[in-house]
Amino acid sequence: DANLFTHIIYGFGKVDFGNRENPKFEIAPFEANDLGPGGQYQQVNDLKKKYPHLKTLLAIGGWTFNDPVEVAGPNSTAWVFSKMVSTKEYRSHFIAHAIRYLRAANFDGLDLDWEYPTDEGRGGHPEDKQNFTALCKEFKEAAAVEAKESGKELLLLTMATGAHKAETFELDKLKDILDWVNLMTYDFYGGWAAATGMNAPLTGDPTGNWYVAKAVDKWLEMGIPADQLVLGMPSYGRSFKGVENPAPGSKATGAGVKGRCTGADGFLAYYEAMALIESGKYKTYWDPISSTPYAYNEAEKSWFSYDDIRSINMKVDFLEEKGLGGGMFWAIDLDDYHNDYPLITTVARRLRGPDVEKGM
């Protein structure tokens, strides 16, 4: 039911650079079935015919798009974003093409998912900080001209970024340019860690690591207005193996059980986590420090953290208390589709109120 949403962000498009020796940066689809009649772009954007309040954005980038050579091999595209924003010529070509591409596919905006500017381990450079601002400013200026000439609504511009990345952006300038920031307040812990921890701890972390409330406060302190900050919430969990003790912070030996459908070690869609719990093999616990649940299978030494309706409601309490702009999920298809998307529906009913029930 697309009425649950105000905006849907399609992930992902990519940046095609053409010839690396003489690049021209343009948006391109990741998959052939994104384009054309009946393609996935059209399927998503056709939802607006039934739900006229709905807006759609195309996200470009994503985590793997900035995987370095050590991970992605010789075809790594980790250099692309930094190069694309490095000169006005490159930026201008990308922006002009992006506006045409978005309009042709009937998207209402662009979400920049560069993970992450200035991060040298993922292809970034120090000058990305200023160049990213320039890209955003020039995009909005060009979009304003296009909107006036075409008579269409101004294209939206947002970004998605890591919870601990506030200092890598010129937020004093971006707050007057971006429509909002999608803060990825999840993936605080996962199978890459030496000990168990919460995927999206809200109120605290026993090791002193980052947690949701701490990250939000940092962004607010750095100057982003509360109503421009959208709180990310996960409809998935993270699992660990080799865990001898159910208590959070216990030693682990790596990424744990994978979901039957999602199929990635250490990753469980919410519906997959629920199936494991309902099997009776896992005992569930509540962590009062982080305000999140977790589950443990003593026989298999298997442990995972996740979010449930209780913890999601507490996240909504928090975002309302802070006056944040809203909530967003990664991702729609990971919620429990067998049972009417309970996590997403919980947030939609609280933030949108009677509009959800009335189909507005």
Short mmCIF file of C-alpha atoms in Angstrom, two decimals:
data_model
loop_
_atom_site.label_atom_id
_atom_site.label_comp_id
_atom_site.label_asym_id
_atom_site.label_seq_id
_atom_site.Cartn_x
_atom_site.Cartn_y
_atom_site.Cartn_z
CA ASP A 1 0.00 0.00 0.00
CA ALA A 2 1.89 3.04 -1.25
CA ASN A 3 -0.37 5.21 0.86
CA LEU A 4 1.93 4.34 3.76
CA PHE A 5 4.55 6.62 2.24
CA THR A 6 4.99 10.26 1.40
CA HIS A 7 8.09 9.53 -0.69
CA ILE A 8 9.61 6.42 -2.24
CA ILE A 9 13.31 6.41 -3.10
CA TYR A 10 14.28 3.98 -5.85
CA GLY A 11 17.65 2.36 -5.19
CA PHE A 12 19.70 2.54 -7.22
CA GLY A 13 20.87 4.25 -10.33
CA LYS A 14 24.56 4.45 -11.06
CA VAL A 15 26.94 7.03 -12.49
CA ASP A 16 28.28 5.98 -15.87
CA PHE A 17 31.59 7.69 -16.66
CA GLY A 18 32.00 6.47 -20.22
CA ASN A 19 35.72 6.69 -21.01
CA ARG A 20 37.92 6.98 -17.92
CA GLU A 21 40.56 8.93 -19.83
CA ASN A 22 37.97 11.50 -20.97
CA PRO A 23 34.97 10.92 -18.71
CA LYS A 24 31.46 12.27 -19.10
CA PHE A 25 29.42 11.55 -16.01
CA GLU A 26 25.80 10.55 -16.58
CA ILE A 27 23.11 8.62 -14.70
CA ALA A 28 22.52 5.10 -15.97
CA PRO A 29 20.33 2.20 -14.79
CA PHE A 30 21.87 -0.63 -12.82
CA GLU A 31 19.63 -3.18 -14.53
CA ALA A 32 18.22 -3.37 -18.04
CA ASN A 33 14.69 -3.94 -16.72
CA ASP A 34 14.71 -0.55 -14.98
CA LEU A 35 13.90 1.18 -18.27
CA GLY A 36 11.23 0.97 -20.91
CA PRO A 37 7.48 0.28 -20.90
CA GLY A 38 6.58 -1.83 -17.89
CA GLY A 39 10.08 -1.47 -16.46
CA GLN A 40 10.76 -1.02 -12.78
CA TYR A 41 11.03 2.77 -13.00
CA GLN A 42 7.58 2.87 -14.56
CA GLN A 43 6.10 0.42 -12.06
CA VAL A 44 7.19 2.60 -9.15
CA ASN A 45 6.23 5.90 -10.72
CA ASP A 46 2.84 4.60 -11.87
CA LEU A 47 1.92 4.37 -8.18
CA LYS A 48 1.46 8.13 -8.32
CA LYS A 49 -1.62 7.64 -10.52
CA LYS A 50 -3.41 5.94 -7.62
CA TYR A 51 -1.67 7.92 -4.86
CA PRO A 52 -1.31 11.49 -6.16
CA HIS A 53 0.28 12.70 -2.91
CA LEU A 54 3.26 10.39 -3.49
CA LYS A 55 6.66 11.68 -4.63
CA THR A 56 9.48 9.52 -5.98
CA LEU A 57 13.23 10.04 -6.05
CA LEU A 58 16.03 8.13 -7.74
CA ALA A 59 19.02 7.35 -5.52
CA ILE A 60 22.41 7.11 -7.19
CA GLY A 61 25.36 5.33 -5.67
CA GLY A 62 24.95 3.09 -2.66
CA TRP A 63 27.49 1.24 -0.54
CA THR A 64 28.91 -1.09 -3.18
CA PHE A 65 29.31 1.71 -5.71
CA ASN A 66 32.16 3.02 -3.57
CA ASP A 67 33.75 -0.33 -2.80
CA PRO A 68 37.52 0.11 -3.20
CA VAL A 69 39.75 -1.98 -5.47
CA GLU A 70 40.55 -4.29 -2.55
CA VAL A 71 36.88 -5.29 -2.46
CA ALA A 72 35.57 -4.70 -5.98
CA GLY A 73 38.69 -5.48 -7.99
CA PRO A 74 39.94 -3.57 -11.06
CA ASN A 75 36.43 -2.47 -12.04
CA SER A 76 35.95 -0.52 -8.81
CA THR A 77 34.01 2.71 -9.26
CA ALA A 78 35.09 4.19 -5.92
CA TRP A 79 36.83 7.05 -7.74
CA VAL A 80 33.79 8.15 -9.76
CA PHE A 81 31.99 10.51 -7.36
CA SER A 82 35.16 12.36 -6.37
CA LYS A 83 36.14 12.84 -9.99
CA MET A 84 32.63 13.83 -11.01
CA VAL A 85 32.44 16.70 -8.54
CA SER A 86 36.05 17.85 -9.01
CA THR A 87 35.42 20.42 -11.79
CA LYS A 88 32.55 22.64 -12.80
CA GLU A 89 32.65 21.12 -16.29
CA TYR A 90 32.09 17.62 -14.97
CA ARG A 91 29.40 18.77 -12.55
CA SER A 92 27.55 20.74 -15.21
CA HIS A 93 27.44 17.81 -17.62
CA PHE A 94 26.19 15.47 -14.92
CA ILE A 95 23.54 17.91 -13.69
CA ALA A 96 22.14 18.63 -17.15
CA HIS A 97 21.92 14.95 -17.95
CA ALA A 98 20.48 14.11 -14.51
CA ILE A 99 17.62 16.57 -14.87
CA ARG A 100 16.71 15.18 -18.30
CA TYR A 101 16.98 11.61 -17.03
CA LEU A 102 14.77 12.22 -13.99
CA ARG A 103 12.11 13.96 -16.04
CA ALA A 104 12.11 11.27 -18.73
CA ALA A 105 11.59 8.56 -16.11
CA ASN A 106 8.98 10.62 -14.19
CA PHE A 107 10.95 10.92 -10.93
CA ASP A 108 10.38 13.92 -8.67
CA GLY A 109 13.92 14.24 -7.41
CA LEU A 110 17.43 12.93 -6.87
CA ASP A 111 18.90 11.31 -3.76
CA LEU A 112 22.70 11.41 -3.57
CA ASP A 113 23.95 8.27 -1.84
CA TRP A 114 27.72 8.77 -1.96
CA GLU A 115 29.31 6.56 0.70
CA TYR A 116 31.28 8.66 1.57
CA PRO A 117 32.76 12.04 0.57
CA THR A 118 36.32 12.60 1.91
CA ASP A 119 36.66 8.92 2.95
CA GLU A 120 40.00 8.03 1.39
CA GLY A 121 39.43 4.35 2.12
CA ARG A 122 36.43 4.47 -0.21
CA GLY A 123 37.80 6.63 -3.01
CA GLY A 124 37.30 10.03 -1.42
CA HIS A 125 39.54 13.10 -1.18
CA PRO A 126 39.63 16.03 1.28
CA GLU A 127 38.33 18.44 -1.35
CA ASP A 128 35.12 16.41 -1.67
CA LYS A 129 33.67 18.40 1.20
CA GLN A 130 33.57 21.67 -0.76
CA ASN A 131 32.98 20.03 -4.13
CA PHE A 132 29.91 18.16 -2.86
CA THR A 133 28.40 21.45 -1.74
CA ALA A 134 29.12 22.90 -5.18
CA LEU A 135 27.38 19.97 -6.87
CA CYS A 136 24.27 20.38 -4.72
CA LYS A 137 24.14 24.15 -5.17
CA GLU A 138 24.57 23.96 -8.93
CA PHE A 139 21.98 21.18 -9.23
CA LYS A 140 19.35 23.21 -7.40
CA GLU A 141 20.13 26.30 -9.46
CA ALA A 142 19.81 24.36 -12.72
CA ALA A 143 16.67 22.61 -11.48
CA ALA A 144 15.08 25.97 -10.63
CA VAL A 145 15.70 27.20 -14.18
CA GLU A 146 14.30 23.97 -15.64
CA ALA A 147 11.19 24.13 -13.44
CA LYS A 148 10.48 27.69 -14.51
CA GLU A 149 10.93 26.86 -18.18
CA SER A 150 8.93 23.63 -18.08
CA GLY A 151 6.22 24.74 -15.67
CA LYS A 152 6.81 21.59 -13.61
CA GLU A 153 7.45 21.32 -9.88
CA LEU A 154 11.01 21.89 -8.75
CA LEU A 155 12.97 18.66 -8.54
CA LEU A 156 13.81 17.55 -5.00
CA LEU A 157 17.40 17.05 -3.89
CA THR A 158 18.28 14.91 -0.86
CA MET A 159 21.22 12.92 0.38
CA ALA A 160 21.66 9.70 2.34
CA THR A 161 24.67 9.41 4.59
CA GLY A 162 26.19 7.61 7.54
CA ALA A 163 25.18 8.45 11.08
CA HIS A 164 28.71 9.48 12.07
CA LYS A 165 29.56 11.57 9.00
CA ALA A 166 28.34 15.06 9.99
CA GLU A 167 31.82 16.58 10.01
CA THR A 168 32.49 15.57 6.40
CA PHE A 169 29.89 18.03 5.07
CA GLU A 170 29.47 21.80 4.99
CA LEU A 171 26.17 21.62 6.81
CA ASP A 172 26.04 25.37 7.33
CA LYS A 173 25.70 25.67 3.54
CA LEU A 174 23.88 22.44 2.69
CA LYS A 175 21.00 23.28 5.04
CA ASP A 176 19.97 26.03 2.61
CA ILE A 177 20.31 23.74 -0.43
CA LEU A 178 19.12 20.22 0.33
CA ASP A 179 15.45 19.46 0.88
CA TRP A 180 16.39 17.01 3.62
CA VAL A 181 19.01 14.49 4.81
CA ASN A 182 18.24 10.77 5.07
CA LEU A 183 20.35 9.74 8.06
CA MET A 184 21.33 6.08 7.93
CA THR A 185 21.07 5.39 11.65
CA TYR A 186 21.66 1.65 11.39
CA ASP A 187 24.59 -0.74 10.75
CA PHE A 188 26.26 0.38 13.96
CA TYR A 189 27.28 -3.25 14.52
CA GLY A 190 27.45 -6.29 12.29
CA GLY A 191 29.40 -9.44 11.54
CA TRP A 192 32.51 -7.38 10.81
CA ALA A 193 32.84 -6.64 14.54
CA ALA A 194 34.68 -8.81 17.08
CA ALA A 195 31.76 -8.68 19.52
CA THR A 196 27.99 -8.64 19.34
CA GLY A 197 26.19 -5.32 19.24
CA MET A 198 22.96 -3.69 18.17
CA ASN A 199 22.27 -2.89 14.54
CA ALA A 200 20.43 0.32 15.47
CA PRO A 201 20.85 1.10 19.19
CA LEU A 202 18.64 4.05 20.09
CA THR A 203 19.53 5.25 23.56
CA GLY A 204 23.02 4.00 24.30
CA ASP A 205 25.84 1.55 23.74
CA PRO A 206 27.65 -0.28 26.54
CA THR A 207 31.03 0.10 24.80
CA GLY A 208 30.69 3.86 24.30
CA ASN A 209 30.29 3.47 20.54
CA TRP A 210 27.95 5.57 18.41
CA TYR A 211 24.21 5.12 18.81
CA VAL A 212 21.15 6.73 17.21
CA ALA A 213 20.47 9.51 19.72
CA LYS A 214 24.14 10.44 19.90
CA ALA A 215 24.40 10.64 16.12
CA VAL A 216 21.27 12.78 15.76
CA ASP A 217 22.50 15.18 18.43
CA LYS A 218 25.78 15.53 16.54
CA TRP A 219 24.01 16.45 13.32
CA LEU A 220 21.86 18.99 15.12
CA GLU A 221 24.92 20.48 16.86
CA MET A 222 26.68 20.76 13.49
CA GLY A 223 23.86 22.96 12.22
CA ILE A 224 21.37 20.87 10.29
CA PRO A 225 17.81 21.98 11.21
CA ALA A 226 15.80 19.28 12.95
CA ASP A 227 13.03 19.37 10.36
CA GLN A 228 15.55 18.62 7.60
CA LEU A 229 16.79 15.46 9.28
CA VAL A 230 14.95 12.22 8.50
CA LEU A 231 15.62 9.33 10.87
CA GLY A 232 16.64 6.06 9.26
CA MET A 233 15.12 2.88 10.69
CA PRO A 234 15.98 -0.69 9.70
CA SER A 235 13.52 -3.38 8.71
CA TYR A 236 16.32 -5.92 9.09
CA GLY A 237 18.76 -7.25 11.68
CA ARG A 238 22.41 -8.27 11.94
CA SER A 239 23.58 -11.72 13.07
CA PHE A 240 26.76 -13.13 14.61
CA LYS A 241 28.20 -16.63 15.03
CA GLY A 242 30.44 -18.23 17.63
CA VAL A 243 28.77 -16.38 20.48
CA GLU A 244 29.14 -18.09 23.88
CA ASN A 245 27.17 -15.58 25.94
CA PRO A 246 23.82 -13.96 25.09
CA ALA A 247 24.76 -10.63 26.69
CA PRO A 248 25.42 -7.81 24.18
CA GLY A 249 29.12 -7.12 23.76
CA SER A 250 30.08 -10.81 23.94
CA LYS A 251 32.86 -12.13 21.73
CA ALA A 252 31.82 -13.30 18.27
CA THR A 253 33.70 -15.05 15.48
CA GLY A 254 32.05 -13.41 12.48
CA ALA A 255 28.86 -12.87 10.50
CA GLY A 256 26.15 -15.28 11.53
CA VAL A 257 23.03 -16.96 10.19
CA LYS A 258 21.71 -15.71 6.86
CA GLY A 259 18.13 -15.38 5.75
CA ARG A 260 16.50 -18.00 3.53
CA CYS A 261 15.50 -15.34 0.98
CA THR A 262 18.02 -12.49 1.39
CA GLY A 263 20.90 -14.96 1.47
CA ALA A 264 23.72 -12.80 2.87
CA ASP A 265 25.79 -13.94 5.85
CA GLY A 266 25.06 -11.82 8.91
CA PHE A 267 21.89 -10.23 7.48
CA LEU A 268 18.25 -10.98 8.25
CA ALA A 269 15.15 -9.30 6.89
CA TYR A 270 12.60 -8.65 9.63
CA TYR A 271 10.36 -11.41 8.28
CA GLU A 272 13.33 -13.80 8.36
CA ALA A 273 14.18 -12.83 11.94
CA MET A 274 10.56 -13.43 12.93
CA ALA A 275 10.61 -16.88 11.31
CA LEU A 276 13.69 -17.85 13.32
CA ILE A 277 12.10 -16.65 16.55
CA GLU A 278 8.83 -18.40 15.78
CA SER A 279 10.75 -21.65 15.19
CA GLY A 280 11.36 -21.78 18.94
CA LYS A 281 15.12 -22.14 18.54
CA TYR A 282 15.89 -18.59 19.67
CA LYS A 283 15.22 -16.97 23.02
CA THR A 284 14.42 -13.25 22.82
CA TYR A 285 15.78 -10.55 25.12
CA TRP A 286 15.39 -6.79 25.61
CA ASP A 287 18.43 -4.56 26.07
CA PRO A 288 17.51 -1.55 28.24
CA ILE A 289 20.74 0.31 27.42
CA SER A 290 20.06 0.49 23.68
CA SER A 291 16.26 0.08 23.79
CA THR A 292 16.36 -2.73 21.25
CA PRO A 293 15.61 -6.46 21.21
CA TYR A 294 17.93 -9.33 20.38
CA ALA A 295 17.76 -13.12 20.14
CA TYR A 296 20.09 -16.00 20.98
CA ASN A 297 20.29 -19.68 20.06
CA GLU A 298 22.45 -21.30 22.72
CA ALA A 299 22.78 -24.64 20.92
CA GLU A 300 24.13 -23.02 17.74
CA LYS A 301 25.90 -20.10 19.46
CA SER A 302 23.96 -17.83 17.11
CA TRP A 303 22.96 -14.26 18.04
CA PHE A 304 21.18 -11.46 16.22
CA SER A 305 19.87 -7.97 16.90
CA TYR A 306 16.84 -6.53 15.18
CA ASP A 307 14.06 -3.98 15.61
CA ASP A 308 10.48 -4.83 16.52
CA ILE A 309 7.30 -2.81 16.97
CA ARG A 310 8.30 -1.83 20.53
CA SER A 311 11.73 -0.48 19.54
CA ILE A 312 10.36 1.18 16.40
CA ASN A 313 7.73 2.98 18.48
CA MET A 314 10.50 4.23 20.76
CA LYS A 315 12.37 5.54 17.72
CA VAL A 316 9.22 7.41 16.66
CA ASP A 317 8.91 8.82 20.20
CA PHE A 318 12.48 10.06 19.85
CA LEU A 319 12.06 11.67 16.43
CA GLU A 320 8.88 13.42 17.58
CA GLU A 321 10.61 14.66 20.73
CA LYS A 322 13.46 16.04 18.62
CA GLY A 323 11.13 17.54 16.01
CA LEU A 324 12.79 15.65 13.16
CA GLY A 325 11.45 15.83 9.64
CA GLY A 326 10.24 12.24 9.52
CA GLY A 327 11.31 8.63 9.32
CA MET A 328 12.58 6.43 6.52
CA PHE A 329 13.21 2.70 6.17
CA TRP A 330 15.82 0.56 4.55
CA ALA A 331 13.99 -1.11 2.95
CA ILE A 332 10.37 -1.75 1.97
CA ASP A 333 10.88 -5.37 0.90
CA LEU A 334 12.56 -6.37 4.18
CA ASP A 335 9.54 -5.78 6.41
CA ASP A 336 7.15 -8.65 7.15
CA TYR A 337 5.11 -8.75 3.96
CA HIS A 338 3.22 -11.78 5.30
CA ASN A 339 1.66 -9.59 7.99
CA ASP A 340 0.94 -6.20 6.42
CA TYR A 341 4.39 -4.63 6.88
CA PRO A 342 4.06 -4.09 10.66
CA LEU A 343 7.15 -1.91 11.18
CA ILE A 344 6.45 0.46 8.31
CA THR A 345 2.73 0.56 9.07
CA THR A 346 3.41 1.41 12.72
CA VAL A 347 5.48 4.44 11.74
CA ALA A 348 3.10 5.53 8.97
CA ARG A 349 0.08 5.51 11.25
CA ARG A 350 1.89 7.51 13.90
CA LEU A 351 3.42 10.13 11.60
CA ARG A 352 0.66 10.41 8.99
CA GLY A 353 -2.28 9.72 11.29
CA PRO A 354 -5.75 9.48 9.74
CA ASP A 355 -4.40 10.06 6.23
CA VAL A 356 -3.21 6.46 6.14
CA GLU A 357 -6.62 5.09 7.07
CA LYS A 358 -8.48 7.32 4.61
CA GLY A 359 -6.24 6.48 1.65
CA MET A 360 -5.15 10.08 1.19
#
